[in-house]
Coordinates of C-alpha atoms in Angstrom, one line a residue:
X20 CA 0.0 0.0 0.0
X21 CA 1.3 3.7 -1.4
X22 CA 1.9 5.3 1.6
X23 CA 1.2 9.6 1.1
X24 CA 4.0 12.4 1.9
X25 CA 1.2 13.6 4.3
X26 CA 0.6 9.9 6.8
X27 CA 4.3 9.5 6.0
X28 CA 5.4 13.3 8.0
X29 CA 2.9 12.5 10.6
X30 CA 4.2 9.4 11.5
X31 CA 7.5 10.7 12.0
X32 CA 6.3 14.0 13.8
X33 CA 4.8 11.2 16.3
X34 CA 7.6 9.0 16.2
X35 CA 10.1 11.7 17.2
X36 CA 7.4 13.1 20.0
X37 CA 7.2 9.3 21.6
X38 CA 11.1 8.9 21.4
X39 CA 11.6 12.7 23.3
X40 CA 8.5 12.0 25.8
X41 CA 10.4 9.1 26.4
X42 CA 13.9 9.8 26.8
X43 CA 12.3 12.4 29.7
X44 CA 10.8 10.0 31.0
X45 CA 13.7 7.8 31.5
X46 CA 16.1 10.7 32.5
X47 CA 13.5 11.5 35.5
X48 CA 13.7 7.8 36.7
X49 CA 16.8 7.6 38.5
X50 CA 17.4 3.9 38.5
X51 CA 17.2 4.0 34.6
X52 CA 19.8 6.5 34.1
X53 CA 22.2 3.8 33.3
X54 CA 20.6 2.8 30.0
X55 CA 21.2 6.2 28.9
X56 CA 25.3 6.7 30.1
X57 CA 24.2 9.6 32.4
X58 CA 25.7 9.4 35.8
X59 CA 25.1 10.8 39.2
X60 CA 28.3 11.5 40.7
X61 CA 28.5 9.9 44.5
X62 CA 31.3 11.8 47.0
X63 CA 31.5 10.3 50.0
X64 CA 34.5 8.7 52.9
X65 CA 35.5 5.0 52.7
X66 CA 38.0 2.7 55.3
X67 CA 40.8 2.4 53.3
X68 CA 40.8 -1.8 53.1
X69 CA 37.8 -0.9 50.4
X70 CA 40.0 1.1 48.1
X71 CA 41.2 -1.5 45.8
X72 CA 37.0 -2.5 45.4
X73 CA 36.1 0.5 44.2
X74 CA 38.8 1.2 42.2
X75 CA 38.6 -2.2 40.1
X76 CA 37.4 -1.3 36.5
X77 CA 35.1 -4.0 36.8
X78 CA 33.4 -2.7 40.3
X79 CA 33.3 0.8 38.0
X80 CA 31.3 -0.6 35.5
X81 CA 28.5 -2.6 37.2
X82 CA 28.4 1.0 39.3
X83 CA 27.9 2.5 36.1
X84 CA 24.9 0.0 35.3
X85 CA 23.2 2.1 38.3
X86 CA 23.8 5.0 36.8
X87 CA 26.1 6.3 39.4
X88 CA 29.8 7.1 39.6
X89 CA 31.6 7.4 43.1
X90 CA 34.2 9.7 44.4
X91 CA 35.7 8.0 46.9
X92 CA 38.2 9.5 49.8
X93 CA 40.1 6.9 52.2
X94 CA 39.5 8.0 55.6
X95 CA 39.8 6.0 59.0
X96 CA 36.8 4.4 59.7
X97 CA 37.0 6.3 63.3
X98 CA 37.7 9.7 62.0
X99 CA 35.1 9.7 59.1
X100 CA 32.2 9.8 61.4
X101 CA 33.8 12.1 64.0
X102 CA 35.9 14.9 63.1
X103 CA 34.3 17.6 62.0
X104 CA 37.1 18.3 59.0
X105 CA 35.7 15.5 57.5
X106 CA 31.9 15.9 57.9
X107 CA 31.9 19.5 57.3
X108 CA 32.6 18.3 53.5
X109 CA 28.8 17.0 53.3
X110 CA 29.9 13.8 52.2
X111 CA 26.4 11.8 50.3
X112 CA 27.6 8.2 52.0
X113 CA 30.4 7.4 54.5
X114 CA 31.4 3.6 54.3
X115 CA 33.5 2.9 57.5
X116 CA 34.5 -0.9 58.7
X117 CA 32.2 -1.4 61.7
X118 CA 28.3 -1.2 62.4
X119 CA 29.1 0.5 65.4
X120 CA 30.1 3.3 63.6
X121 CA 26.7 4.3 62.8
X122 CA 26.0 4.9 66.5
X123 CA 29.0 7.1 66.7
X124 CA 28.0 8.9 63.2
X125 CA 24.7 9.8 65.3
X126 CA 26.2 10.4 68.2
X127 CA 28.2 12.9 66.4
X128 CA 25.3 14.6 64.8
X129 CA 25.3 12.6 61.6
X130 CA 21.6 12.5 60.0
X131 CA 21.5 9.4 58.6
X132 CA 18.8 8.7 56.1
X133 CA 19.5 4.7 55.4
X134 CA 22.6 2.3 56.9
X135 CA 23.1 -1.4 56.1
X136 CA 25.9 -3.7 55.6
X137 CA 27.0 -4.3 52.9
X138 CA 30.2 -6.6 52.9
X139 CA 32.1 -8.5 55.9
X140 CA 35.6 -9.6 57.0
X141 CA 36.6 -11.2 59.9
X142 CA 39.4 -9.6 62.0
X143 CA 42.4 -12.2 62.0
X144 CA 46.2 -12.1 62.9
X145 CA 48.8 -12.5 60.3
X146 CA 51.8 -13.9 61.2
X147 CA 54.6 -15.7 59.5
X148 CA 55.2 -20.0 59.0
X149 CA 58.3 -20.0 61.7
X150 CA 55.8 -18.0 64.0
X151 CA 53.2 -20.6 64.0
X152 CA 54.9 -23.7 64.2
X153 CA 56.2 -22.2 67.8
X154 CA 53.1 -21.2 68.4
X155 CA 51.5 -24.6 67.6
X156 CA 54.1 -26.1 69.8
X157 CA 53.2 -23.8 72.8
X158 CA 49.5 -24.8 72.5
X159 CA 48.1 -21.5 71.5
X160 CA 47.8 -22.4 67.5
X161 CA 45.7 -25.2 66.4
X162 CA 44.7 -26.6 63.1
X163 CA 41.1 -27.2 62.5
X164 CA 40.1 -28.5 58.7
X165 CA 43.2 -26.7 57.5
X166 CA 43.0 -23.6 58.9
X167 CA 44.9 -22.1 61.8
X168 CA 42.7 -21.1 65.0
X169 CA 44.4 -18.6 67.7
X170 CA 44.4 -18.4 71.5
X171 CA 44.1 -14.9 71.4
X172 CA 43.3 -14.9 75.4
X173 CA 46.0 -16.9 76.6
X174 CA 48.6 -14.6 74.0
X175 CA 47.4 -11.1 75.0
X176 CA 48.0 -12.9 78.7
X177 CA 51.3 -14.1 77.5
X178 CA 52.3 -10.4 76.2
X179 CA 51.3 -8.7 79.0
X180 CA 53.3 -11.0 81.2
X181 CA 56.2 -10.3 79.3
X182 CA 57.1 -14.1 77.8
X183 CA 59.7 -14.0 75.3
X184 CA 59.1 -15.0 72.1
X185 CA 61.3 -18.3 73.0
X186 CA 59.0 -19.0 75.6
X187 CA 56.2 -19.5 73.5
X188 CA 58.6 -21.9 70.9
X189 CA 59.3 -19.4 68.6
X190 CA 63.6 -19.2 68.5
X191 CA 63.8 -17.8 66.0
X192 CA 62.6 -14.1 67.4
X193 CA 64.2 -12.0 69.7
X194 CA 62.9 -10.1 72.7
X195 CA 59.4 -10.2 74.2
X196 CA 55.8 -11.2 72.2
X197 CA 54.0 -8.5 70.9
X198 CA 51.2 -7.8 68.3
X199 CA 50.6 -4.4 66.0
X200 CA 47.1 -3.1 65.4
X201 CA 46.5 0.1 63.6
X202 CA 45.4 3.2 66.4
X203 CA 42.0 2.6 67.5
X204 CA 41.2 6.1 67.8
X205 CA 41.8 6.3 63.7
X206 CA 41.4 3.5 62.2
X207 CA 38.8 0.3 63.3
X208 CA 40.7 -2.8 63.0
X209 CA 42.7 -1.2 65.7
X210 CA 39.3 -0.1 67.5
X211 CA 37.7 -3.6 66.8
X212 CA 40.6 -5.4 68.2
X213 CA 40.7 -3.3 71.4
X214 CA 37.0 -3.9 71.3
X215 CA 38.0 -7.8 71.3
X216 CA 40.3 -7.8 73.5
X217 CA 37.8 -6.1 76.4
X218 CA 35.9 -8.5 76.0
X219 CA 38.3 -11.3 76.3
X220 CA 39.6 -9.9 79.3
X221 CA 35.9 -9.6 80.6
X222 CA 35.2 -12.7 79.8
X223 CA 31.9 -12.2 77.9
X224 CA 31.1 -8.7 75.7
X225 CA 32.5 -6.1 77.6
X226 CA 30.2 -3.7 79.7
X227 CA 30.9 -0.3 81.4
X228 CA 31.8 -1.9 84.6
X229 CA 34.0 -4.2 82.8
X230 CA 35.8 -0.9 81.2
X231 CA 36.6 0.0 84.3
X232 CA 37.6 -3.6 86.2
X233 CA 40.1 -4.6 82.8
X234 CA 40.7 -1.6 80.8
X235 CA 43.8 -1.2 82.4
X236 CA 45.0 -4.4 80.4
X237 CA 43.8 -3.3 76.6
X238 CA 45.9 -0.2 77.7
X239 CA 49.2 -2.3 78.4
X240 CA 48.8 -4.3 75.4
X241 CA 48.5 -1.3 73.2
X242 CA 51.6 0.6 74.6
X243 CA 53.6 -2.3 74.5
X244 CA 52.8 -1.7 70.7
X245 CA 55.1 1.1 70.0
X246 CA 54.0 3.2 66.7
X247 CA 50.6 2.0 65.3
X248 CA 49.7 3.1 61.7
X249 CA 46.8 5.0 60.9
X250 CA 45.4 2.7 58.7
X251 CA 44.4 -1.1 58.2
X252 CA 46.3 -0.9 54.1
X253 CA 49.3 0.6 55.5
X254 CA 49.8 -1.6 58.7
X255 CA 49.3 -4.3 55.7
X256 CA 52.0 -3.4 53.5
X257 CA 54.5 -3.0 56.7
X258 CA 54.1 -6.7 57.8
X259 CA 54.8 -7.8 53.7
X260 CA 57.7 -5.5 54.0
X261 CA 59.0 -6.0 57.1
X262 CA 58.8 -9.8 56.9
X263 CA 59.5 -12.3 60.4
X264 CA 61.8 -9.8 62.0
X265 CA 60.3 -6.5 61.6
X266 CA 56.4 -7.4 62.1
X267 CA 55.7 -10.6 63.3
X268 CA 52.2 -10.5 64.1
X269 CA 49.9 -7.9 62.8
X270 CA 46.1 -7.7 63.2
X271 CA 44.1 -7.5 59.8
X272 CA 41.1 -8.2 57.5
X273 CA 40.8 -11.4 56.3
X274 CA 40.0 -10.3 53.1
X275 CA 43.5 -8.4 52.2
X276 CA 45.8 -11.6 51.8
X277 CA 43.3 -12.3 49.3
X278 CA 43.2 -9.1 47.6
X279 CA 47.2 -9.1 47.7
X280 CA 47.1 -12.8 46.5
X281 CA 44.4 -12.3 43.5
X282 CA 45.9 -9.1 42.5
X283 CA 49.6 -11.2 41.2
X284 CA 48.7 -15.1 41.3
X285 CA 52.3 -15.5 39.9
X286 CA 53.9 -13.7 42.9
X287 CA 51.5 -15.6 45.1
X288 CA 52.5 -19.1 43.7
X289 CA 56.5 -18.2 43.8
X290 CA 55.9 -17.4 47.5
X291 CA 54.3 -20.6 48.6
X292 CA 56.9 -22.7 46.5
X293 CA 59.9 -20.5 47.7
X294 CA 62.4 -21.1 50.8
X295 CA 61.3 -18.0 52.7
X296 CA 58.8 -17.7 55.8
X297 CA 55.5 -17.5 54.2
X298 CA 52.2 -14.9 55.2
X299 CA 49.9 -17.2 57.4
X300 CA 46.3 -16.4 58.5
X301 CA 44.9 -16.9 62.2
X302 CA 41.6 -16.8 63.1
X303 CA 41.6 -15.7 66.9
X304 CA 38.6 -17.9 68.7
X305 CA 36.2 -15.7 68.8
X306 CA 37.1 -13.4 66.6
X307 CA 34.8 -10.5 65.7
X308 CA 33.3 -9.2 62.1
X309 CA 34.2 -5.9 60.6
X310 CA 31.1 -5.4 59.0
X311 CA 31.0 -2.6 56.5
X312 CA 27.7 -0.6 56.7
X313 CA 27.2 2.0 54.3
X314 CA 25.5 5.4 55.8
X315 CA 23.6 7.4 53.2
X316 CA 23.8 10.8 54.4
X317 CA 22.1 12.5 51.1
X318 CA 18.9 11.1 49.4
X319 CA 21.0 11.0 45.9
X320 CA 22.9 8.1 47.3
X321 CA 20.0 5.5 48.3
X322 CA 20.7 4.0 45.1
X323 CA 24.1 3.2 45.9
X324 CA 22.9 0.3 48.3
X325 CA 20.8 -1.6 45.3
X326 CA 24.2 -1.7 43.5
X327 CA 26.8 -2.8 46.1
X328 CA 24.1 -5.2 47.0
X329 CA 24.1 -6.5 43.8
X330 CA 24.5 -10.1 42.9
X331 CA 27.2 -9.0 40.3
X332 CA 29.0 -6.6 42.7
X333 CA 28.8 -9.1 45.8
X334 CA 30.5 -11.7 43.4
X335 CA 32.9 -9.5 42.4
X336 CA 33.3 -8.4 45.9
X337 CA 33.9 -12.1 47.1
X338 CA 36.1 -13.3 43.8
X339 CA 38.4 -10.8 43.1
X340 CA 38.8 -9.1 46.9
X341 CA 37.8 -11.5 49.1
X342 CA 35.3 -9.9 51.1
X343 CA 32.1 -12.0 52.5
X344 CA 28.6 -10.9 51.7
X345 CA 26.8 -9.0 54.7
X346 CA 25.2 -12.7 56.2
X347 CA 29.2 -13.3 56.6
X348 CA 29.4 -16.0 53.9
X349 CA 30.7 -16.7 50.1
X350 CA 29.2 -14.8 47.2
X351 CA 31.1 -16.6 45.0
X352 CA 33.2 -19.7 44.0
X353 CA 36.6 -19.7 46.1
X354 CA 38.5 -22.0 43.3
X355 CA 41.5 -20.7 41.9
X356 CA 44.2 -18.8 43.6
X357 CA 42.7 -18.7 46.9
X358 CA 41.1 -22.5 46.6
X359 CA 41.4 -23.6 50.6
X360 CA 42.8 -20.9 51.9
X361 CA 39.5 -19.1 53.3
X362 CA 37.2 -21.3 55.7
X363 CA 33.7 -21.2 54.5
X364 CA 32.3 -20.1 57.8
X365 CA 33.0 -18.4 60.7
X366 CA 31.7 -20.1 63.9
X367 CA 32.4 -18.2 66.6
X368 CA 32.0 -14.6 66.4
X369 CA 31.7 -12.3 69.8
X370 CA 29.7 -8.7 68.9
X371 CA 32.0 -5.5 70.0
X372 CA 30.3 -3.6 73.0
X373 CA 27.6 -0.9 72.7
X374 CA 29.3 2.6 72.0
X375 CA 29.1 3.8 75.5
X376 CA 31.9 1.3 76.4
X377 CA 34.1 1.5 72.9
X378 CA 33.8 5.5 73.3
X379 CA 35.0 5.1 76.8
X380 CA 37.8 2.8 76.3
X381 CA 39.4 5.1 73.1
X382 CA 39.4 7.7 75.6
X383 CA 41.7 5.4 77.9
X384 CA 43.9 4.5 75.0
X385 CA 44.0 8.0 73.9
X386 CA 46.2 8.2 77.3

């Protein structure tokens, strides 16, 4: 059928009115802004363990799906929902390491419109081969399905009587035991741990009276430290360059021998095949999670919790970083490079004590 110049413009004049009506209508709906390549640019804080995540140009693009872009700045965990610096920058999300940080982000005047967690790590203790086969010796190290489970009571007791490293079967280190966290009062693997280790010395999750009966003993354990970074990444990179002699035992995030492993499989492989001591994992018993909640401050970033939570992102998030998803389990398969060296659950798990008592005892270590 002949179709006229006239029913032929008209077509097109509708056409072109559909296809404009439409592309407004798309542009207004936020959570389709990704079919069209706009973006909504996210600023917000982040704990500095989650750098390498969100900096992965596969993490970039599923963001991108969402229609959203983030501009991330590393900042403690601790300091990003307290210091006024930081807040005064109206950041649209913080991400810090801890749920508990959500308390002290309202506490500090933060109006949160959303929080939930999004990933999860155990806090663990890396150490070095030569170190655990003393410690295995000693009693304090045991091997359960292949992985390596810590007395962390009986070594905090052991450090803060002052046992020498050959005391506890390790020779090959001089001088008295110690362990490194990062400060608490910066960074929260340090604040976790001297969460932990409250409530080890308590004997059950820590409680004001407690704070006052055995906070004297988290503050021994923590000057016996000497310098403590400011940050989980760089406490990280000082064990891997300081090796057996210069950091010994560190605490960390479970997921960053991963990260370090999947980011060079070949170095990773030359390591576990070569003569030197090798990077081993303990899991204290109990440990505690670092959960990582992320704290939408501005209505912009709501969206930002559909995306992380993601079954693309979590996968990636699992796979290629080795972060749990926020029930504290795989999101992914764990073949590969890092085949056996995660345990698939965590069993026992103590929670860290309300704010009240974790306010209180950064106060005593900030003594």
């Amino acid at each position: 059928m002949a179709l006229s110049r006239r029913a032929f413009g008209v077509g097109l004049l509708a056409t072109g009115i559909a296809g404009t009506g439409g592309y407004f209508a798309v542009r207004d709906r936020p959570e389709l802004q990704g079919l069209l390549g706009t973006r909504t640019k996210l600023f917000g804080f982040v704990g500095g363990e989650k750098e390498a995540f969100l900096a992965d140009p596969d993490v970039v693009d599923a963001v991108k799906d969402y229609g959203l872009s983030i501009d991330s700045r590393v900042a403690g965990s601790v300091e990003m929902v307290r210091e006024q610096a930081l807040l005064s920058q109206n950041p649209q999300f913080l991400w810090p390491s801890s749920s508990i940080m959500v308390d002290i982000a309202r506490q500090s005047g933060v109006k949160i419109r959303d929080d939930r967690v999004m990933l999860n790590t155990p806090v663990v203790v890396y150490t070095w081969q030569p170190v655990v086969d003393g410690l295995i010796k000693s009693g304090l190290v045991t091997v359960v399905d292949g992985h390596h489970q810590l007395d962390l009571k009986a070594l905090l007791d052991a450090i803060l009587a002052g046992t020498d490293w050959s005391k506890l079967g390790v020779a090959t280190l001089y001088g008295r035991a110690r362990i490194v966290s990062t400060d608490p009062n910066r960074s929260n693997s340090g604040f976790i741990f001297s969460g932990l280790a409250l409530s080890l010395f308590s004997g059950n999750v820590a409680t004001p009276d407690d704070l006052t009966r055995v906070g004297g003993k988290v503050q021994s354990i923590f000057r016996n430290m000497g310098f403590k970074s400011p940050s989980s990444g760089k406490l990280f990179d000082q064990y891997l360059a300081g090796g057996l002699g210069g950091e010994p035992m560190i605490i960390g995030y479970e997921n960053q021998l991963v990260e370090w492993a999947l980011a060079d499989p070949g170095r990773w492989s030359r390591i576990q095949s070569g003569q030197g001591a090798k990077p081993v994992v303990l899991y204290p018993r109990p440990t505690v999670y670092s959960a990582h909640p992320l704290i939408v401050v501005d209505q912009t970033a709501e969206r930002l919790i559909e995306a992380l939570t993601s079954a693309r992102l979590q996968e990636l998030a699992w796979t290629k970083h080795g972060f749990r998803g926020p029930l504290g389990t795989a999101t992914g398969d764990t073949q590969g490079t890092i085949a056996g060296l995660l345990p698939s659950e965590i069993d026992a798990v103590l929670p860290i004590p309300d704010a009240g008592v974790m306010l209180g005892l950064l106060n005593m270590l900030a003594n």
